[in-house]
Coordinates of C-alpha atoms in Angstrom, one line a residue:
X16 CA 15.1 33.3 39.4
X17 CA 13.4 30.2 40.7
X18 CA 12.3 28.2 37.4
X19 CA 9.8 26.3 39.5
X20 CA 8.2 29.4 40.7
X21 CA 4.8 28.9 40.2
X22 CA 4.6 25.1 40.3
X23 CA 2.3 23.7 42.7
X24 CA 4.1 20.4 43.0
X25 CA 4.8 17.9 46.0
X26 CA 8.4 19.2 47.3
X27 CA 9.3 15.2 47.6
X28 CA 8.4 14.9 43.9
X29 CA 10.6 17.7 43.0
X30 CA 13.4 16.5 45.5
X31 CA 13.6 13.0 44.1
X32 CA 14.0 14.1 40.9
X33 CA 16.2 16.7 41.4
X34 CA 18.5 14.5 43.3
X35 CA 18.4 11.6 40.8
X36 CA 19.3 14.2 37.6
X37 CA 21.5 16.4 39.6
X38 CA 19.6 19.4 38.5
X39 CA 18.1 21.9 40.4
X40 CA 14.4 22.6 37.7
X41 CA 11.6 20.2 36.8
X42 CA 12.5 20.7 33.0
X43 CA 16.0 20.0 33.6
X44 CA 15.6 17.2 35.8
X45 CA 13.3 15.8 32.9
X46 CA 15.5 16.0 30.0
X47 CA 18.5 14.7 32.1
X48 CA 17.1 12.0 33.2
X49 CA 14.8 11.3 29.5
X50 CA 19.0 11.6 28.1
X51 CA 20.1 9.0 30.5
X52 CA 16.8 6.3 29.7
X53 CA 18.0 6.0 25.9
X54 CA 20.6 3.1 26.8
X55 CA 20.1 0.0 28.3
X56 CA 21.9 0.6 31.6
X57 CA 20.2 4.2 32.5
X58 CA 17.0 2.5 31.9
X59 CA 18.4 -0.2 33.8
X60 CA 19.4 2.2 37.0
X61 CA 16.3 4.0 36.5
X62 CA 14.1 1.4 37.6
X63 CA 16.1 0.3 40.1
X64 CA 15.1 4.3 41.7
X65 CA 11.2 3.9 40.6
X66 CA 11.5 6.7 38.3
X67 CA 8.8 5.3 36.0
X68 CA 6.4 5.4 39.1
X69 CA 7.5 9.0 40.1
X70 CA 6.5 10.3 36.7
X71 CA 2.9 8.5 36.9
X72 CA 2.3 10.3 40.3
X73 CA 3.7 13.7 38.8
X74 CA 0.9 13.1 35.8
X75 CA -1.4 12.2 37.3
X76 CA -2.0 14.2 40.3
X77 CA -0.7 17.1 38.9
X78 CA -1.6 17.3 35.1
X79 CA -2.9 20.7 35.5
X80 CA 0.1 22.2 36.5
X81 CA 2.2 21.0 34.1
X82 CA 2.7 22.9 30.9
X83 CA 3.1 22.0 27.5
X84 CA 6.4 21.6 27.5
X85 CA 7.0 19.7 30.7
X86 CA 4.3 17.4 29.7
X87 CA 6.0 16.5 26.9
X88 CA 9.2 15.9 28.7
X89 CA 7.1 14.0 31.2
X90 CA 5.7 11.8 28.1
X91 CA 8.9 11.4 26.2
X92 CA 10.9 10.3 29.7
X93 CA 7.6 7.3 30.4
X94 CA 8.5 6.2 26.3
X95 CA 12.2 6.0 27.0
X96 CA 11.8 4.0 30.3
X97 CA 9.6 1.7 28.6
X98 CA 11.8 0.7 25.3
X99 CA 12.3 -3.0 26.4
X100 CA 12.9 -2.4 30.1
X101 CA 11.0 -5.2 31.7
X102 CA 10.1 -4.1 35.3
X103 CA 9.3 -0.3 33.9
X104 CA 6.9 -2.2 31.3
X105 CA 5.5 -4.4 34.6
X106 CA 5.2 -0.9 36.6
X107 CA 3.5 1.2 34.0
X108 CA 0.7 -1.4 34.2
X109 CA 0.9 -1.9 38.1
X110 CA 0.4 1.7 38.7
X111 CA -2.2 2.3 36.0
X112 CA -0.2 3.8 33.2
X113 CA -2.9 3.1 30.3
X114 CA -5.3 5.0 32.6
X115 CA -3.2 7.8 33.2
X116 CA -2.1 7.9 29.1
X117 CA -5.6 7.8 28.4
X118 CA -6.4 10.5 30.5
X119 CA -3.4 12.9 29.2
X120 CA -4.2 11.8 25.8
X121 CA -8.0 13.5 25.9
X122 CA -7.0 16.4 28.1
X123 CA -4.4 17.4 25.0
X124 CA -7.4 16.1 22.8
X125 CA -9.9 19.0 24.1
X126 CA -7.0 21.7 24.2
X127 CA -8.2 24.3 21.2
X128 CA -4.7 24.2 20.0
X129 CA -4.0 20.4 19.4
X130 CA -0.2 19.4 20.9
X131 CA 0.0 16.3 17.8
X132 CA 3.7 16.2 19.3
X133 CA 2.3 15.6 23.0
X134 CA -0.4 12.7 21.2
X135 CA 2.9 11.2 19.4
X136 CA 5.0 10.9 22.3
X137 CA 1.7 9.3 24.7
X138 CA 1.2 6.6 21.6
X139 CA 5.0 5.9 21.6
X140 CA 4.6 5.1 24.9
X141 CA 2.1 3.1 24.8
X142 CA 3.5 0.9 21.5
X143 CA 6.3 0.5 23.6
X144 CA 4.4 -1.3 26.9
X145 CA 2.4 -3.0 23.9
X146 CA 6.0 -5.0 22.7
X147 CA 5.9 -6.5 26.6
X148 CA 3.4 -8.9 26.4
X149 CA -0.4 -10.5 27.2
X150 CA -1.0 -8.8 29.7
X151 CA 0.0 -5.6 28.7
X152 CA -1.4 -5.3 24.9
X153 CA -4.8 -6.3 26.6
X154 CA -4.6 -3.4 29.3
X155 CA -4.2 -1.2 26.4
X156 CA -6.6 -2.8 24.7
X157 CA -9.7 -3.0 26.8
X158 CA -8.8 0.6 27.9
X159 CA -8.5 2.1 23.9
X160 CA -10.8 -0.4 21.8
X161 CA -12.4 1.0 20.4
X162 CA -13.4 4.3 20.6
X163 CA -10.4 5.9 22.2
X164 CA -8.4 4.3 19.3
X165 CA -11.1 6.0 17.1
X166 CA -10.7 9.3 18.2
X167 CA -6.6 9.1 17.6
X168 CA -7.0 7.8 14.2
X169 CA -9.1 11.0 13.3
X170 CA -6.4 13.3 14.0
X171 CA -5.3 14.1 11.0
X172 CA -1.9 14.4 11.8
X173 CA 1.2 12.0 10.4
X174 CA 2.5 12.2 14.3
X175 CA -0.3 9.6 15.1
X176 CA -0.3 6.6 12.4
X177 CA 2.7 5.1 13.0
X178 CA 2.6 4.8 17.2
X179 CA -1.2 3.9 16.8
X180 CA -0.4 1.2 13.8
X181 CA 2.2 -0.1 15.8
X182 CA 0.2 -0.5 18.6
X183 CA -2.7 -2.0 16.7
X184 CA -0.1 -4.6 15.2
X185 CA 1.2 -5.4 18.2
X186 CA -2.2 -6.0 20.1
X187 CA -3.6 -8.1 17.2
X188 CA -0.3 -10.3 16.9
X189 CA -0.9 -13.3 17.8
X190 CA -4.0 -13.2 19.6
X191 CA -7.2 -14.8 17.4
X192 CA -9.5 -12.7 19.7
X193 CA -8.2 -9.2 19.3
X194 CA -7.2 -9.9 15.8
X195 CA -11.7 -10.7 15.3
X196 CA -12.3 -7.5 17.0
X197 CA -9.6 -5.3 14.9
X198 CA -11.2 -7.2 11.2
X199 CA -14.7 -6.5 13.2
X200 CA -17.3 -3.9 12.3
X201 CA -15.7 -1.6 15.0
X202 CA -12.3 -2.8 13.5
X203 CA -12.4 -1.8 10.6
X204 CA -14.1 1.4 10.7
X205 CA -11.4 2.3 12.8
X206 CA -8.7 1.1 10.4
X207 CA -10.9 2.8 8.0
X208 CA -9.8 6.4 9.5
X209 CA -6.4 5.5 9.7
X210 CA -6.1 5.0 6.1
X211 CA -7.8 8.4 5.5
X212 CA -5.5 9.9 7.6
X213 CA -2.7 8.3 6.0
X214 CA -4.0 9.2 2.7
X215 CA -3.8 12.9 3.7
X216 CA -0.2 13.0 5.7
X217 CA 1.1 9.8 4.7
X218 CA 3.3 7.5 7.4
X219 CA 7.0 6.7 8.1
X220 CA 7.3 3.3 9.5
X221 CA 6.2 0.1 8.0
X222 CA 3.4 -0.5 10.8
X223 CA 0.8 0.9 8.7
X224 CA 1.3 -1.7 5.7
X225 CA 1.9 -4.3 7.8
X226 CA -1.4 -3.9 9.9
X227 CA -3.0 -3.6 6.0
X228 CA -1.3 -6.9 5.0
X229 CA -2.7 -8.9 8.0
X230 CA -6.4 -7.4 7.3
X231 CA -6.2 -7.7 3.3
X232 CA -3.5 -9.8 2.9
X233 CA -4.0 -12.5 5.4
X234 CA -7.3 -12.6 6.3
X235 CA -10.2 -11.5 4.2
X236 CA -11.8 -7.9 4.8
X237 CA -10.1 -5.9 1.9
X238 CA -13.9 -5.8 0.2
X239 CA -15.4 -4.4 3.2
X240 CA -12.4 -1.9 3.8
X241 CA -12.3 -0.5 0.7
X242 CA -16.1 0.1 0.5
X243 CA -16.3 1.8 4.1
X244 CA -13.4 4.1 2.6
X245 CA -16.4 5.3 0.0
X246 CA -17.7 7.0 3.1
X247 CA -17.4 10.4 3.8
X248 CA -16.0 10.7 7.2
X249 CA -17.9 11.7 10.1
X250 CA -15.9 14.8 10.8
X251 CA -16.0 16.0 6.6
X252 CA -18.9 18.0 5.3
X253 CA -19.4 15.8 2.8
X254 CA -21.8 13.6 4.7
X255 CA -23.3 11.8 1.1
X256 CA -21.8 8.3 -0.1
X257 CA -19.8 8.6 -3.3
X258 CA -21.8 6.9 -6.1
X259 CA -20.8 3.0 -7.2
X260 CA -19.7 4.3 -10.1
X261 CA -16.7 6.3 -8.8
X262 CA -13.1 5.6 -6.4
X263 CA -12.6 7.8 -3.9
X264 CA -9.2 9.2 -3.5
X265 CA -9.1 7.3 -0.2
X266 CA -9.7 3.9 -2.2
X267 CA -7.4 4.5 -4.6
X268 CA -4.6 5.4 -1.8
X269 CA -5.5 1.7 -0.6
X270 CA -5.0 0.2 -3.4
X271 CA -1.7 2.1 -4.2
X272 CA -0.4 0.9 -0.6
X273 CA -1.7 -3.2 -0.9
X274 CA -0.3 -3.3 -4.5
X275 CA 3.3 -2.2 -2.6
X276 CA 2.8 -4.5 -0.1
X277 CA 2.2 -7.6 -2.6
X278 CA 5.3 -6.1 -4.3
X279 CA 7.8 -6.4 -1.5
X280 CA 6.3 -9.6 -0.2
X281 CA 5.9 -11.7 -2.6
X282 CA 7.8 -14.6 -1.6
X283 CA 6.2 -15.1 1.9
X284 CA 2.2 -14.2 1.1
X285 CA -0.3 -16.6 -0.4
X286 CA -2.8 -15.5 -2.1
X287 CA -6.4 -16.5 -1.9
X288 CA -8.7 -17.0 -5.3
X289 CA -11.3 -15.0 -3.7
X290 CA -9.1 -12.1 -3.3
X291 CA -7.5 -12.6 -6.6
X292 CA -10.9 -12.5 -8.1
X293 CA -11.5 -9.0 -5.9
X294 CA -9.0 -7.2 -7.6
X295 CA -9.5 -8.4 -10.9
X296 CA -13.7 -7.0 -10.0
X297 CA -11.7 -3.7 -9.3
X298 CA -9.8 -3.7 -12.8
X299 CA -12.9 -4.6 -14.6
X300 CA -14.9 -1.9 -12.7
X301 CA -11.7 0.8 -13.5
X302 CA -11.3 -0.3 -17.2
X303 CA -15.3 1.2 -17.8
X304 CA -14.5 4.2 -15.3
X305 CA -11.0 5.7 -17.2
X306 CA -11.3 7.6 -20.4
X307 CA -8.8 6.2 -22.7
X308 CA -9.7 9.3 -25.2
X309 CA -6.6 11.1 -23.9
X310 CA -2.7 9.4 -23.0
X311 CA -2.0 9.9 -20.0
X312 CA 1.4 12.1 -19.5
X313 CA 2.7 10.7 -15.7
X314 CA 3.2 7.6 -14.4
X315 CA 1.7 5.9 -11.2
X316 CA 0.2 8.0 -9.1
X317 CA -1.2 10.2 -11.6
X318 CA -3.8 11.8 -8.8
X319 CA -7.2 10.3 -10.7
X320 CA -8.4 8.1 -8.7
X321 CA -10.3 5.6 -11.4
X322 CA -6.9 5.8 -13.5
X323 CA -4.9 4.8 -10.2
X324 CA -7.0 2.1 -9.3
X325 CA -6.7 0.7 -12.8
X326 CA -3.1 0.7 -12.9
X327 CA -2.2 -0.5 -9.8
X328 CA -4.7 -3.1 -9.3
X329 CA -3.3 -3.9 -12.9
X330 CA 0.1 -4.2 -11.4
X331 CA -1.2 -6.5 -8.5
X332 CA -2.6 -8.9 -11.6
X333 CA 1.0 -9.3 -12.0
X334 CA 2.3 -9.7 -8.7
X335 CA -0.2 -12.2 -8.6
X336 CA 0.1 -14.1 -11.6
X337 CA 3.6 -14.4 -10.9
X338 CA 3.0 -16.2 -8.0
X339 CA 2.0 -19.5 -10.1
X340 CA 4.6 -22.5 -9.2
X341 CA 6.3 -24.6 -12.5
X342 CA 3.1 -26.7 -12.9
X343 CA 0.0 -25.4 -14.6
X344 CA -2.8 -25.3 -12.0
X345 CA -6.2 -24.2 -12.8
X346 CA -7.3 -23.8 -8.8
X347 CA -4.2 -21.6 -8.1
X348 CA -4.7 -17.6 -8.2
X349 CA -3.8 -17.4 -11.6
X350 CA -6.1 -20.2 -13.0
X351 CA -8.6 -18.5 -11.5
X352 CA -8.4 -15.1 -12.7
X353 CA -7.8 -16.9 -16.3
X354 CA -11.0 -19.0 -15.9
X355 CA -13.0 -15.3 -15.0
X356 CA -12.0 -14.3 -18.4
X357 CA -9.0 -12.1 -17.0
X358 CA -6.6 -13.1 -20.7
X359 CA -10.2 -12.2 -22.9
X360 CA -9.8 -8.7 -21.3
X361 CA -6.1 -8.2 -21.5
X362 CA -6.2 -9.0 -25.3
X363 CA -9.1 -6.8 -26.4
X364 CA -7.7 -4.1 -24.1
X365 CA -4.7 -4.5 -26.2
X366 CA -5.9 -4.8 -29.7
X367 CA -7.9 -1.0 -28.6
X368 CA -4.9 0.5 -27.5
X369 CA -2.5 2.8 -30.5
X370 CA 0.4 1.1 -31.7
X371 CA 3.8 1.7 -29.6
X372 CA 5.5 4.3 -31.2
X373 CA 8.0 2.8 -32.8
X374 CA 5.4 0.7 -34.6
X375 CA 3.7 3.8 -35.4
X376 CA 7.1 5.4 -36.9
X377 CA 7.1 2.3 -39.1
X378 CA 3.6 2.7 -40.1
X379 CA 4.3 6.3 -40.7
X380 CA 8.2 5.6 -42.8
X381 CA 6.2 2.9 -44.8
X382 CA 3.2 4.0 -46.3
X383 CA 2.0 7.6 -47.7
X384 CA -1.4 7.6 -46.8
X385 CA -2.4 4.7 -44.5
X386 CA -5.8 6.2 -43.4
X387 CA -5.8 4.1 -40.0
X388 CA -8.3 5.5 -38.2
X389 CA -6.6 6.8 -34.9
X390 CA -9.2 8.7 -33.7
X391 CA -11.2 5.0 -32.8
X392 CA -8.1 3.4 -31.1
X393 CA -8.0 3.8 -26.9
X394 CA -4.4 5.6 -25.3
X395 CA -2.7 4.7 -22.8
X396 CA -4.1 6.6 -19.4
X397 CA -0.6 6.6 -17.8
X398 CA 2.8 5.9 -18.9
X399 CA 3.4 2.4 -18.3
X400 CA -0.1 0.8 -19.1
X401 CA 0.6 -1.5 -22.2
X402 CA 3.5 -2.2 -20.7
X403 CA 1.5 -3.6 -17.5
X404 CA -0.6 -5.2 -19.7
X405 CA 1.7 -7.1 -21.3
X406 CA 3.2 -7.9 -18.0
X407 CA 0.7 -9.8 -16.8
X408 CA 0.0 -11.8 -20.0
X409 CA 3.9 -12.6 -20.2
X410 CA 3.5 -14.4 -16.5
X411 CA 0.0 -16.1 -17.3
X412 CA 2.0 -17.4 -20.4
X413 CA 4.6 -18.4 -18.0
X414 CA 4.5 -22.8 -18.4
X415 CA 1.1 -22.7 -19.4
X416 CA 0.5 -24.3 -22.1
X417 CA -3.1 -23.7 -22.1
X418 CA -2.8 -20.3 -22.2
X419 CA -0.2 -20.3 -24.8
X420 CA -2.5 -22.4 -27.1
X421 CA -5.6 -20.1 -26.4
X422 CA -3.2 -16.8 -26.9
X423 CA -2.8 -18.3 -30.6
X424 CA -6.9 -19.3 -30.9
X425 CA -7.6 -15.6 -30.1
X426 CA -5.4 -14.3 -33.2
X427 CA -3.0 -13.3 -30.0
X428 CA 0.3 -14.1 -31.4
X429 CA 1.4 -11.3 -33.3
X430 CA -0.3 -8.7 -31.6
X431 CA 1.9 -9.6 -28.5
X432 CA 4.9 -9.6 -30.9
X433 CA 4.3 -6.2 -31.9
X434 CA 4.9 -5.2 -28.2
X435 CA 8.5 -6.3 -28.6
X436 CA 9.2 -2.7 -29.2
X437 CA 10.7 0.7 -27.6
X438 CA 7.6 2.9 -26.5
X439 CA 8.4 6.3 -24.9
X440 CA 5.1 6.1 -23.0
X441 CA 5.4 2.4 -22.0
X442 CA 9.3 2.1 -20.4
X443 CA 10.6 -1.5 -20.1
X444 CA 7.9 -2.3 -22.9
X445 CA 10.4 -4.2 -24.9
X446 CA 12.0 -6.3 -22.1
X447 CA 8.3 -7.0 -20.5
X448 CA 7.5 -8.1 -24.7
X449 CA 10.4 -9.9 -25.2
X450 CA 10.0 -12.2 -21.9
X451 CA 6.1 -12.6 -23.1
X452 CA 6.9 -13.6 -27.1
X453 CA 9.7 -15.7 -25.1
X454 CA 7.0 -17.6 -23.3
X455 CA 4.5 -17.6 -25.7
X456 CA 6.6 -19.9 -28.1
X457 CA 8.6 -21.9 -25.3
X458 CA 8.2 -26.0 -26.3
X459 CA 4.9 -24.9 -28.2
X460 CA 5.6 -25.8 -31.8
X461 CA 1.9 -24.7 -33.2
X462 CA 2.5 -21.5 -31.7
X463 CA 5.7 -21.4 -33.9
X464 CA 4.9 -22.8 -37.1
X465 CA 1.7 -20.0 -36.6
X466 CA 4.5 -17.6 -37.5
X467 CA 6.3 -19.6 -39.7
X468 CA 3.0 -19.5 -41.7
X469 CA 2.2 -16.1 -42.3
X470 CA 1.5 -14.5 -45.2
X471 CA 1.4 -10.2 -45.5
X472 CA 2.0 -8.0 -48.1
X473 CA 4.2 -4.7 -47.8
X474 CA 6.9 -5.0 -45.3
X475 CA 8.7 -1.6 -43.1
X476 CA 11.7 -1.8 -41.1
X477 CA 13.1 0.4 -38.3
X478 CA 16.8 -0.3 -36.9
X479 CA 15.5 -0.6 -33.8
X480 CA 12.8 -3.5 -34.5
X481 CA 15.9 -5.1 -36.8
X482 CA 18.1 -5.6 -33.7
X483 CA 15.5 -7.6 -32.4
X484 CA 15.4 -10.0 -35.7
X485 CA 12.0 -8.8 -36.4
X486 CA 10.2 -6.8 -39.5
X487 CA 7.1 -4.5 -39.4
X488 CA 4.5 -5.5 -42.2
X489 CA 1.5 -4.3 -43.0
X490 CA -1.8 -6.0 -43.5
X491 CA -3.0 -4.8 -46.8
X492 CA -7.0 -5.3 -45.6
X493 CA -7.0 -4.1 -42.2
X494 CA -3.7 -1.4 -42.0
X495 CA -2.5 -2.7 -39.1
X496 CA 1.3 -3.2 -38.2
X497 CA 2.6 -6.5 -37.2
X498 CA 6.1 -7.9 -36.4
X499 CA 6.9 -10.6 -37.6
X500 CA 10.5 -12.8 -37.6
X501 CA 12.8 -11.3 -40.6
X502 CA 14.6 -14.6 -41.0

């Protein structure tokens, strides 16, 4: 049987590629030669026979007749030419190759039964031609920016966020123009559907954070990101804005992804006040949102969206706050988010929050009937919180001797003591309390002799809190633990 009965295409076409693949049908011919364009040297040999151009005429003049699958072998032979072969990257743009994506790209677009493998393989392909240069990243772009870009990001499909990210990145790289378009109004509403869509399906590749960490990161638009992500999309049938008071899932996804980003780059990012401030605007916000009636049972993500802003935007306090270099700078990051009050918060958040549990175990070993109102003190929303908490006040404390002395004015010094202590809801408490105490008393000898000088009646011990050369005592007035040095 003929397997290109039925195929209204040019017999020269069909004889070309038949003799350059040896094979005697179109999807043969196809996969052969796509086989031979993943090294080097096929690529190589393929542009020396104008394969690239053949395929663009086969598309284009034929799209009709081609069927799903020999489209797709028609897509995925273009991306292979066009991995970092030169004169295939110069062709595809000669012979209109953004065109003819664009226009393969909405024909599988109106198809009821959406090919997101066909859409994956056209992006490839472009991302691809993108890595060539100028000229080709703004082909792409005047022929895609930005509504055709639009339209791909609102495929809901994890086949389409990485090529279009890449792409994006790529395009934006280096060129001031395209990089004010992309953090533009039309910019960032696109962006904005790619983090909903990534929100939903996730991503593979590191394209997607690193287009985030140019828009937040390096430049300045993470405020206006975040609140377009508020918005219902277009496409949802929730057409209403969510209320200022709440996160939408969407925002607390973006927040999850930047605090990652901060994370793994923290050596190579700098950090501007004004987004410091930001996210320290988005802790404060979260802090009133959470109910702190009920301890949280899983860690980060815990799928609420006002507890996952909270805690990660927490854990970008200290990312940031670690960034401070050996000498105390009040215009840095951190000296900013400590003049907006950030080590106020911290502490009173603290001093709300249950004892750890080991402290509680003392309390509980070393006194019948202590009557401490539980009931009034806030738990921990997810398992880590105090422990983040204590984080960031441990790397404010870090060579700061203003904050060290104003830690010991607020009656801060033993309650960050009594964080020097296992907590089964707070892991690495202990290590995160021990650095903090550590650098709370480093060369600060009031801070020191505050300890020296206290005074408590009734004291508990646990082995655990011994090993660390500490005692639990008990205030007689107020019942509340506190460690304190057993030397």
């Amino acid at each position: 049987m003929d397997e290109n009965a039925g195929l209204s295409l040019p017999k020269d076409i069909l004889d070309r590629l038949f003799a350059f693949s040896k094979s005697t049908s179109l999807i043969d011919a196809l996969e052969v030669l796509a086989k031979i364009s993943r090294t080097a040297d096929g690529r190589a040999d393929l542009a020396s026979k104008s394969v690239l151009a053949v395929i663009l005429d086969l598309i284009q003049g034929h799209l009709e007749c081609l069927n799903s699958e020999l489209l797709k072998s028609s897509l995925k032979l273009l991306r292979n030419l066009c991995a970092g072969e030169v004169v295939n990257q110069d062709t595809f743009i000669e012979k209109n190759g953004v065109g003819i994506t664009s226009t393969v790209l909405r024909a599988v677009m109106d198809t009821p039964a959406l090919d997101c493998g066909a859409v994956r393989i056209a992006l490839q392909a472009l991302a691809n031609v993108s890595l060539a240069g100028e000229r080709h990243q703004q082909t792409i772009w005047v022929q895609f920016f930005p509504q055709e870009f639009l339209k791909l990001a609102r495929i809901r499909s994890q086949d389409t966020v990485d090529p279009l990210c890449m792409i994006l990145y790529a395009c934006q790289d280096g060129n001031p123009v395209r990089l004010a378009e992309l953090c533009g109004e039309h910019g960032l509403s696109l962006v904005s559907e790619i983090a909903r869509t990534a929100s939903i399906v996730g991503f593979r590749e590191e394209w997607f954070k690193l287009l985030l960490s140019v828009i937040c990161l390096e430049e300045a638009h993470l405020p206006t990101l975040f609140a377009k992500l508020a918005v219902a999309p277009a496409d949802d049938s929730k057409d209403v804005q969510m209320g200022y008071d709440e996160f939408s899932p969407e925002q607390a996804f973006l927040i999850s992804i930047l605090s990652e980003i901060l994370n793994e780059r923290l050596n190579d990012v700098t950090i501007s006040n004004e987004f410091a401030l930001y996210i320290l605007g988005l802790f404060r916000k979260a802090s009133r949102l959470v109910d702190f009636s009920e301890r949280g049972k899983l860690a980060l993500p815990t799928g609420s969206s006002p507890i996952d802003v909270l805690g990660y935007t927490l854990a970008m306090l200290r990312d940031v706050c670690a960034l401070g270099g050996p000498m105390e700078n009040a215009q840095d990051a951190t000296g900013t988010l400590l003049s907006s009050g950030l080590l106020d918060l911290l502490l009173n958040l603290l001093r709300e929050l249950e004892p750890p549990t080991i402290i509680s175990i003392a309390m509980n070993h070393g006194q019948r009937q202590g009557n401490l109102d539980s009931k009034q003190l806030k738990r921990c929303p997810y398992k880590g919180f105090r422990r983040d908490i204590v984080a960031v006040i441990g790397n404010c404390l870090y060579r700061r001797r203003s904050v060290q002395d104003e830690v010991r004015c607020k009656d801060g010094v033993i309650l960050l003591m009594q964080q020097c202590a296992a907590d089964e809801d707070n892991p690495f408490l202990r290590e995160w309390g021990i650095w903090t105490v550590r650098n709370l008393f480093e060369g600060n000898t009031e801070n020191q002799r505050a300890v020296a000088e206290l005074e408590l009646q009734g004291t508990v011990n646990t082995p655990e809190i011994a090993e660390l050369g500490l005692r639990v005592e008990l205030d007689q007035k107020t019942r509340r633990p506190k460690l304190v040095n057993s030397a």
